[in-house]
CSV table of C-alpha atoms in Angstrom, one decimal:
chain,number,residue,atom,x,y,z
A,216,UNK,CA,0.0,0.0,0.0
A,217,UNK,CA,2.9,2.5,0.9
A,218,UNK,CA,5.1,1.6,-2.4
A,219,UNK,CA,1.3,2.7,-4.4
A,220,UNK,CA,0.8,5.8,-2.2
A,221,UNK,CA,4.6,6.8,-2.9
A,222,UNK,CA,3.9,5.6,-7.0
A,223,UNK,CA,0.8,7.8,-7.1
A,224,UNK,CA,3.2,10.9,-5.8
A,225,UNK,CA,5.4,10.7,-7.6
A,226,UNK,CA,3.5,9.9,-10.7
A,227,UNK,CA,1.7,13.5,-9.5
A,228,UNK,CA,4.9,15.1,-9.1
A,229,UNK,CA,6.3,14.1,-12.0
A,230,UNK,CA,3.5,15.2,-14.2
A,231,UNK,CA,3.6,18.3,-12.5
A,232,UNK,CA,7.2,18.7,-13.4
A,233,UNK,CA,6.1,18.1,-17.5
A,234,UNK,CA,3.4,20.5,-17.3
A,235,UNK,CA,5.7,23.1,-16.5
A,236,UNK,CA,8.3,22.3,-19.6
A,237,UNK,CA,9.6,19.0,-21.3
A,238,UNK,CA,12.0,17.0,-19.7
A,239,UNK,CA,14.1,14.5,-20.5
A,240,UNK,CA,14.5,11.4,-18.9
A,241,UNK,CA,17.4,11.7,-17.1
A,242,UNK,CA,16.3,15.1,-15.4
A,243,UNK,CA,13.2,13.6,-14.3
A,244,UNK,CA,14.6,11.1,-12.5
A,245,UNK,CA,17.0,13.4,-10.9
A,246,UNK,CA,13.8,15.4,-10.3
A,247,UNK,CA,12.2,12.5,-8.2
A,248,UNK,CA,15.5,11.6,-6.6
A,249,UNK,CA,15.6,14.6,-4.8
A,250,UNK,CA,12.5,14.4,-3.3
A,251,UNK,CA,13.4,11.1,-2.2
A,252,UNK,CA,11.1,8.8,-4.1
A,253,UNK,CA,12.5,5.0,-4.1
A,254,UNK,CA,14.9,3.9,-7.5
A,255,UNK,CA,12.0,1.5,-8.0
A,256,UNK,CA,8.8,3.8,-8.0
A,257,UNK,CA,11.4,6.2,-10.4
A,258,UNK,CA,11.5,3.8,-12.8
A,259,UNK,CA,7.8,2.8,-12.5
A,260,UNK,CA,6.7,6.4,-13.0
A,261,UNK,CA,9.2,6.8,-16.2
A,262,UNK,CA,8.3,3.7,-17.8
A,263,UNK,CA,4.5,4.8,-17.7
A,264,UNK,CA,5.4,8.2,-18.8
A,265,UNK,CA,7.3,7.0,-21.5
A,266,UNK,CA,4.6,4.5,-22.6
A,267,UNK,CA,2.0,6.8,-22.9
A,268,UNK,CA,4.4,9.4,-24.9
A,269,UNK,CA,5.0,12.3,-22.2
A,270,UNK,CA,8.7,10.9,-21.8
A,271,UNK,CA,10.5,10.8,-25.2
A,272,UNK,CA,14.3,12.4,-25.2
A,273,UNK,CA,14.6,12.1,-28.9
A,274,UNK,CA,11.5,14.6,-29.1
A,275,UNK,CA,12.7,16.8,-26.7
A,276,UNK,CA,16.7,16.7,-27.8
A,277,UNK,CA,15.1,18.0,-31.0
A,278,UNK,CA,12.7,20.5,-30.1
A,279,UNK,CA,15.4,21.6,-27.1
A,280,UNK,CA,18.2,22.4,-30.1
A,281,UNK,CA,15.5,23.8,-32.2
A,282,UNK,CA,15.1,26.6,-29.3
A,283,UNK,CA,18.6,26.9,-28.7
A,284,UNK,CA,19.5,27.1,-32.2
A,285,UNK,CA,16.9,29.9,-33.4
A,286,UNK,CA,15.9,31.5,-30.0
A,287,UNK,CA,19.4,31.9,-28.6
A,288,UNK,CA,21.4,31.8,-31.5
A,289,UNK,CA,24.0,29.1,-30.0
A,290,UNK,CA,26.3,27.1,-32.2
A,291,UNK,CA,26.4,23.5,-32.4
A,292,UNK,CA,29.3,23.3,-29.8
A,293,UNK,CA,27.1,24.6,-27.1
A,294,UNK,CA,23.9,22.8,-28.4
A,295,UNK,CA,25.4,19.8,-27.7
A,296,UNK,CA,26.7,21.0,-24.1
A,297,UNK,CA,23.2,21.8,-22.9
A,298,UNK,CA,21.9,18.9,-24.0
A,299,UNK,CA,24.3,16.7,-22.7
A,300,UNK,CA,23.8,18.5,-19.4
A,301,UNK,CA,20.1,17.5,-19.9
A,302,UNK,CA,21.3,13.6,-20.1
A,303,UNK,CA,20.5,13.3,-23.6
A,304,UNK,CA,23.5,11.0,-24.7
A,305,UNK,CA,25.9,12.3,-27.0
A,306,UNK,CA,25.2,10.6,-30.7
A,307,UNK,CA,21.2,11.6,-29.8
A,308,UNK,CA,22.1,15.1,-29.3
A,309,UNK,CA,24.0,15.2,-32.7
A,310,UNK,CA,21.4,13.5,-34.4
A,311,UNK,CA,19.1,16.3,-33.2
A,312,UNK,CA,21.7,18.9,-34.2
A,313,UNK,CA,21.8,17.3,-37.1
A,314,UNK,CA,17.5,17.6,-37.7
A,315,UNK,CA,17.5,21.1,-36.7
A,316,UNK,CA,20.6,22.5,-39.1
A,317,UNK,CA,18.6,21.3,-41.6
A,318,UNK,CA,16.3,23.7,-40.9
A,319,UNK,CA,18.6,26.4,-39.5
A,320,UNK,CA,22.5,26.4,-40.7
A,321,UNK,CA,24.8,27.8,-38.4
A,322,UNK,CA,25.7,30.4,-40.8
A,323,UNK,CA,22.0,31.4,-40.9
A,324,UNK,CA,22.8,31.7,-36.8
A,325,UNK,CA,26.3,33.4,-37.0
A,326,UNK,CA,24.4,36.3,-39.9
A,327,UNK,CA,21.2,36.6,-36.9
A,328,UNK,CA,23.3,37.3,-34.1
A,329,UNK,CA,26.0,39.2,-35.7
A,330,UNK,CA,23.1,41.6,-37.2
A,331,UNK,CA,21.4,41.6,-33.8
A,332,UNK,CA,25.1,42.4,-32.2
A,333,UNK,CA,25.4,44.9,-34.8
A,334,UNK,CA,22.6,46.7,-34.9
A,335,UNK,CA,22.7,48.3,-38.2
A,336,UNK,CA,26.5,49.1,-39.1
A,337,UNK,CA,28.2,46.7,-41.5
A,338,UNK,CA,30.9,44.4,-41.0
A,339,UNK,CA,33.2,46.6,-43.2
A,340,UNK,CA,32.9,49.5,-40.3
A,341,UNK,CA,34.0,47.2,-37.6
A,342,UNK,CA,37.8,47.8,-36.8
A,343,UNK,CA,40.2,45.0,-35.8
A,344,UNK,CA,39.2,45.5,-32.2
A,345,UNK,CA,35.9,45.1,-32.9
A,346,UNK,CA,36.3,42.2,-35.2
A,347,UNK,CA,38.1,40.4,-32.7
A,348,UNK,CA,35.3,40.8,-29.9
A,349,UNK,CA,33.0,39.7,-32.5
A,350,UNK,CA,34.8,36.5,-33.4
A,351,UNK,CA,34.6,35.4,-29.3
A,352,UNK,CA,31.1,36.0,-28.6
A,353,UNK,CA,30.6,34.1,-31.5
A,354,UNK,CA,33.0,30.9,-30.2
A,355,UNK,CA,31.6,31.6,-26.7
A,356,UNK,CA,28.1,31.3,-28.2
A,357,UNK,CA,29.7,27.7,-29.6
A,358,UNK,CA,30.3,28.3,-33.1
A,359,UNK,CA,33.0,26.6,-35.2
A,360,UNK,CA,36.2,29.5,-35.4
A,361,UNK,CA,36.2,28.2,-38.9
A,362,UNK,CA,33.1,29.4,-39.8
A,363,UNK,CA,33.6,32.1,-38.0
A,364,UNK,CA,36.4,33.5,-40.0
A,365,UNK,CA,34.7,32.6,-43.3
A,366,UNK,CA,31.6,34.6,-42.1
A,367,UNK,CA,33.9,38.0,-41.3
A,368,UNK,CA,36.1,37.1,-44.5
A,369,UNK,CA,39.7,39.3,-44.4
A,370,UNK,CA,40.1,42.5,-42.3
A,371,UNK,CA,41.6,45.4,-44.5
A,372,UNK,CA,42.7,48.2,-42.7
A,373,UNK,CA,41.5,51.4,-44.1
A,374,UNK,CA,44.5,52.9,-46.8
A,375,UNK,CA,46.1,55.9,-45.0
A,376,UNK,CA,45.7,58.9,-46.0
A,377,UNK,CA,48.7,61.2,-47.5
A,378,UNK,CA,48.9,64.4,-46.0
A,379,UNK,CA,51.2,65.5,-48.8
């Protein structure tokens, strides 16, 4: 009777927790860990979430990089951190990388936060200085330095003028 009491918590809890956002499975459980809930009634509670389709990482790996990848701008790099922090296993969270840069290339995301970073001057009016603080937002954000430097192409210093 106690182990069905502490199921139908949890269960509660659990779908409480889902209401709020999506989850994946492995925050979840930590979730229902912290409050204490038995390994057993855990796993209970996530196999009948699972098999009635609230519980499904690959879902949420995909529509978690789709937010991170138009929303916040972030480049694969850090896609893939987050959801690795989320306990989505590493060749899921590519795969969902993967579905979502079909959608939305990194480039697309360098040119949206670049022009949001911007805000209205051109690249050709940045100087080096500039350029350069550029170029790390853009790696901190988890971009590729690579593309990076393809998307700012060569930095020409202005000709000096003769004062002859």
């Amino acid at each position: 009777m106690e182990d069905h009491l502490q199921y139908r918590r949890a269960r509660e809890r659990a779908l409480r927790l889902l209401a709020l956002r999506g989850r994946s499975r492995a925050e979840l459980r930590k979730k229902l860990a912290d409050r204490d809930f038995t390994e057993s009634v855990i796993d209970r509670v996530l196999e009948n979430l699972g098999g009635l389709g609230y519980l499904d990482d690959g879902a949420f790996a995909v529509n978690r990089a789709r937010h991170l990848a138009v929303n916040r701008l972030y480049g694969n790099r850090k896609i893939e951190e987050q959801l690795r922090e989320k306990g989505i296993p590493r060749e899921a969270a590519r795969e969902a990388i993967r579905e979502v840069r079909e959608e939305f290339s990194e480039k697309d995301g360098i040119a949206r936060y670049a022009a949001r970073k911007l805000q209205g001057r051109s690249l050709e009016s940045l100087d080096k200085k500039e350029r350069l603080a550029l170029a790390r937002t853009l790696q901190g954000k988890g971009y590729h330095l690579g593309l990076i430097l393809d998307y700012l192409g060569p930095y020409e210093e202005s000709p000096a003028y003769d004062t002859d």
